[in-house]
Coordinates of C-alpha atoms in Angstrom, one line a residue:
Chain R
X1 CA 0.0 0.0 0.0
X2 CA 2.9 2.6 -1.2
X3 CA 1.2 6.3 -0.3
X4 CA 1.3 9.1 -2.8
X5 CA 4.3 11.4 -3.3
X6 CA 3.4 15.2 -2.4
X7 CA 6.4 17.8 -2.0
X8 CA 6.4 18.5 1.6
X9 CA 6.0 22.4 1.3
X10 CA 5.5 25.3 -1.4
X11 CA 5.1 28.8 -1.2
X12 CA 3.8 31.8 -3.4
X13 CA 3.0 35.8 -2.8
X14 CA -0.5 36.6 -2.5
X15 CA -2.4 36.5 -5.7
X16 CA 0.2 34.3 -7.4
X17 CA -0.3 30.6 -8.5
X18 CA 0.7 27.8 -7.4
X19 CA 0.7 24.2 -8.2
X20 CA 0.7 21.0 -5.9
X21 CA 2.1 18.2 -7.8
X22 CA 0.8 14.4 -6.6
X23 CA 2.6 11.7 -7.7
X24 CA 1.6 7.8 -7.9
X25 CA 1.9 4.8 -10.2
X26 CA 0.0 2.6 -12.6
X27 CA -1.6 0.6 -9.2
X28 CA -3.1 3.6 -7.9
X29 CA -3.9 7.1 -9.4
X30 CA -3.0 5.7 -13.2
X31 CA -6.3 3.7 -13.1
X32 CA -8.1 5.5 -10.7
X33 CA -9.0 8.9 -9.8
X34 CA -7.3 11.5 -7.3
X35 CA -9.4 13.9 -4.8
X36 CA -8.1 16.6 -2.6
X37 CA -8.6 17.8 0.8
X38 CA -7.6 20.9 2.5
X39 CA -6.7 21.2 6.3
X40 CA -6.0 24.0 8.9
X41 CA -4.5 23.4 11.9
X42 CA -6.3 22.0 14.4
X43 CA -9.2 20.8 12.2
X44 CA -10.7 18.2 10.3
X45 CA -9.7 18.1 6.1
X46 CA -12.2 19.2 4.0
X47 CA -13.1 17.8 0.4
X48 CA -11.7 20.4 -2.3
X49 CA -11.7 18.8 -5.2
X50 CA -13.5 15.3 -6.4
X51 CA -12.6 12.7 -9.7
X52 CA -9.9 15.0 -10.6
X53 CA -11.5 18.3 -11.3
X54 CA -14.4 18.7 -9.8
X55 CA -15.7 21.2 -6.9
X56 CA -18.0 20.7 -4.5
X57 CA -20.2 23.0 -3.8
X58 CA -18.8 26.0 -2.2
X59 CA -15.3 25.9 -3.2
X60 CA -14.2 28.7 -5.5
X61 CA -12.9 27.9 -8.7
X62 CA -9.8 29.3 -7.8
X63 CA -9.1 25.7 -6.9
X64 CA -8.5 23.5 -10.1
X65 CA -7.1 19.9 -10.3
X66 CA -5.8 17.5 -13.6
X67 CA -4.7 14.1 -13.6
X68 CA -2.3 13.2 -16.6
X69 CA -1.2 9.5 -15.8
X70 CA 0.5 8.3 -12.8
X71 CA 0.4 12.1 -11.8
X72 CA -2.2 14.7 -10.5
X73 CA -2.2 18.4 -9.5
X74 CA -3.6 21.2 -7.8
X75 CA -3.7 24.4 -9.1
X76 CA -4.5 27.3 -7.0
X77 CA -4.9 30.9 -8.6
X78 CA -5.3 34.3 -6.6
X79 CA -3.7 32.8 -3.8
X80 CA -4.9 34.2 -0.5
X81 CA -3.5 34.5 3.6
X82 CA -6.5 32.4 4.2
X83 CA -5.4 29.4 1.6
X84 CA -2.7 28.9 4.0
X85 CA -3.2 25.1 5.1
X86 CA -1.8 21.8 4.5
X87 CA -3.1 19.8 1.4
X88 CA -3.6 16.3 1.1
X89 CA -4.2 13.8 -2.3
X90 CA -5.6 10.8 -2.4
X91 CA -7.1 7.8 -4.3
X92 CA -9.3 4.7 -3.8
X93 CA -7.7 1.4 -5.1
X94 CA -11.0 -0.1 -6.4
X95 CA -9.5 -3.5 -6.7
X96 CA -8.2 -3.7 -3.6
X97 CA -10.8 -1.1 -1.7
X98 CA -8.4 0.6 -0.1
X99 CA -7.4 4.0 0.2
X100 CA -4.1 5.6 -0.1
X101 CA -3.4 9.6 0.7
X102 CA 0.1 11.7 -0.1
X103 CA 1.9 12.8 2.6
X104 CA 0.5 16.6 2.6
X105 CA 1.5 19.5 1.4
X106 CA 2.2 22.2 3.3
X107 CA 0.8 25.8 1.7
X108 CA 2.7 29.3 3.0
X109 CA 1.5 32.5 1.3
X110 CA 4.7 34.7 2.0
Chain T
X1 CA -27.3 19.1 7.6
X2 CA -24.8 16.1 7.8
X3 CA -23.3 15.8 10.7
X4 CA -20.5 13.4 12.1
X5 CA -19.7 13.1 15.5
X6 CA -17.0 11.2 17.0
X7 CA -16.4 9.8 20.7
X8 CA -14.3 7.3 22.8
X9 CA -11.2 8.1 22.5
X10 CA -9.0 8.4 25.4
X11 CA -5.4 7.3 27.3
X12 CA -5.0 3.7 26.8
X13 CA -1.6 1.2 27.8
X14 CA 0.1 -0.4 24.8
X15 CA -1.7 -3.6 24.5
X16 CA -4.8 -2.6 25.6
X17 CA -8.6 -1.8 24.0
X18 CA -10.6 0.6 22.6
X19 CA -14.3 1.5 20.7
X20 CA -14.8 4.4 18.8
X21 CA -17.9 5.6 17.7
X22 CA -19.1 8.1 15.2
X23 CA -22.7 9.1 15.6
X24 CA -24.1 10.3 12.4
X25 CA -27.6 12.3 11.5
X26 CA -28.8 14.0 8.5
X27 CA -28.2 11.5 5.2
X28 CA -28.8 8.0 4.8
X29 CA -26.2 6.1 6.8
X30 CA -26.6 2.8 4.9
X31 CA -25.6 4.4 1.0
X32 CA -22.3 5.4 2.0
X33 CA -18.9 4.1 2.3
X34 CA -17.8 5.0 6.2
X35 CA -14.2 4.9 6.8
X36 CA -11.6 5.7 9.3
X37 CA -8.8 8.1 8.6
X38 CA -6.2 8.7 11.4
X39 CA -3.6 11.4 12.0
X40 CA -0.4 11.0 14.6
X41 CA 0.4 13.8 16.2
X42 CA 2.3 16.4 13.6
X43 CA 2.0 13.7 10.5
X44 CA -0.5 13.2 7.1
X45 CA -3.8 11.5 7.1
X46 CA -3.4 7.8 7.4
X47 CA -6.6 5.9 6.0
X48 CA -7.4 3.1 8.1
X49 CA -10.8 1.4 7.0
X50 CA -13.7 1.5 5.4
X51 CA -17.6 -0.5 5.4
X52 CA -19.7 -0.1 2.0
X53 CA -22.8 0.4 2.7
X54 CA -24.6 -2.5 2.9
X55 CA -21.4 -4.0 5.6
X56 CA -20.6 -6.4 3.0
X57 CA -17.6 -5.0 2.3
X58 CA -14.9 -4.4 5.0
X59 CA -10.7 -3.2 4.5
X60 CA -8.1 -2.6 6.4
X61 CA -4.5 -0.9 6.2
X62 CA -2.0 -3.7 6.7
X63 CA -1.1 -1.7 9.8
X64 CA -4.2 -2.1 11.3
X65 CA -5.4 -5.2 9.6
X66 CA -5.9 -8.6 12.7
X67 CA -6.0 -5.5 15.4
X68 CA -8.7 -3.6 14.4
X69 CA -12.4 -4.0 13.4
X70 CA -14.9 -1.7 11.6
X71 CA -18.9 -2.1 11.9
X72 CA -21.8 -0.1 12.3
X73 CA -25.7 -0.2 13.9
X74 CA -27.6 0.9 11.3
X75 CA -30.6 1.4 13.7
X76 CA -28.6 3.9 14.9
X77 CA -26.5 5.0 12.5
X78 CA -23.2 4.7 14.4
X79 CA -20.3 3.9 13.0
X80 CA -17.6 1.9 15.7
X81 CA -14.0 1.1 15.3
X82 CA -12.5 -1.6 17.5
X83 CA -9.3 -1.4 18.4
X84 CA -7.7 -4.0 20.0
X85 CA -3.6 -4.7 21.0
X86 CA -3.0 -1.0 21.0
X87 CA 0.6 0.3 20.2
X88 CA 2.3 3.6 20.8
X89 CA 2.3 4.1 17.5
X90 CA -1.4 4.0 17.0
X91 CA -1.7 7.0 18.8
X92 CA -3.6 10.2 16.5
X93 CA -6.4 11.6 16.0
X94 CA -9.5 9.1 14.3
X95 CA -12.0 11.0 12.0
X96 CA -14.9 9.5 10.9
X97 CA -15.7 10.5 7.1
X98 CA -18.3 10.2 5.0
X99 CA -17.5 8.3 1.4
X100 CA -18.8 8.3 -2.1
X101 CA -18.3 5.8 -4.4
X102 CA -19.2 6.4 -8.0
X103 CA -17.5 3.9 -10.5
X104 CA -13.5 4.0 -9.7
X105 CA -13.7 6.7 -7.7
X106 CA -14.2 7.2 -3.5
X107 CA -14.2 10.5 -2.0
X108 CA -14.7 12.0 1.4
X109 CA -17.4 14.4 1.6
X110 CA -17.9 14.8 5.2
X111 CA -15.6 14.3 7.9
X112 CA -16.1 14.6 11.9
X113 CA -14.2 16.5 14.3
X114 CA -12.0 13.8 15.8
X115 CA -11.3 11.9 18.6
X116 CA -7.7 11.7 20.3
X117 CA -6.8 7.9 21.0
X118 CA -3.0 8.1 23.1
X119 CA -1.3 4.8 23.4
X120 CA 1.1 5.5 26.4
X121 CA 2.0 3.4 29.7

């Protein structure tokens, strides 16, 4: 049950972009697909993105994700203070029902 | 409004027992896939089981997998988490989350607060 690869931290300026790569293999995120969730300290993660690239309800399209592969990522434009948070992939293994999540990113807006 | 709510968690010695619970209101327990994510202290989200909806279906991480044991009362719709031969390094918090399944693909929708479990002597 090898986890997902996420770098541990990235940084932008306010309003920027930035991009949280996710990276798996053919066992996982190549034949299935990837969500996100977003945490702040303290708290419980929250779905931000669904099947690759889509938003529940509520979350500003700001937030974008792609999956090309073995790989996905998580695109965030306009960056904000209040995006500052730790950000987690992950996929189901359908064949094997299991879950597997990245390590976590870890978002600073400088 | 969905709501998750987590409890039991507590001190425990290595070796020792523990239920969790997650109490959960406003959706139909029964066409979901409730699972148990945990988080050590300072570390990512580790998934740790999940029951499709029916309880047919049960998995485990191989860290948990012989130790641990998911089920649920559907009267009630409670999910519970047995945990048995506790080690330090179960020790985290346990959410409770709500999951979707649609095709190849399982997502957590709703999550609950968390309950701290700390495996210490």
């Amino acid at each position: 049950q090898s986890g997902l690869t996420q770098p541990p931290s990235v940084s932008a300026a306010p309003g920027q972009k930035v991009t949280i790569s996710c990276s798996g293999s053919s066992s996982n995120i190549g034949n299935n697909n990837v969500s996100w969730y977003q945490q702040f300290p303290g708290t419980a993660p929250k779905l931000l993105m669904y099947e690759n690239n889509k938003r529940p309800s509520g979350i500003p399209d700001r937030f974008s994700g792609s999956k090309s592969g073995t790989s996905a990522t998580l695109g965030i434009t306009g960056l904000q203070t209040g995006d500052e948070a730790a950000y987690y992939c992950g996929t189901w293994i359908s064949s094997l029902r299991l879950t597997v999540f990245g390590g976590g990113t870890q978002l600073t807006v400088l | 409004e969905v709501q998750l709510l987590e409890s039991g968690g507590g001190l425990i010695q290595p070796g020792g027992s523990l239920r969790l619970s997650c109490s959960t209101s406003g959706f139909t327990f029964n066409s979901y896939a409730m699972t148990w994510v945990r988080q050590a202290p300072g570390k990512g989200l580790e998934w740790v089981s999940s029951m499709s909806g029916s309880g047919d279906n049960t998995s485990y991480a191989d860290s948990v997998r012989g130790r641990f044991s998911i089920s649920s009362d559907n009267s009630r719709n409670t999910l519970f988490l047995q945990m048995n031969s506790l080690r330090v390094d179960d020790t985290a918090v346990y959410y409770c989350a709500r999951g979707r399944i649609v095709g190849a693909s399982l997502w957590f929708d709703s999550w609950g607060q968390g309950t701290l479990v700390t495996v210490s002597s």
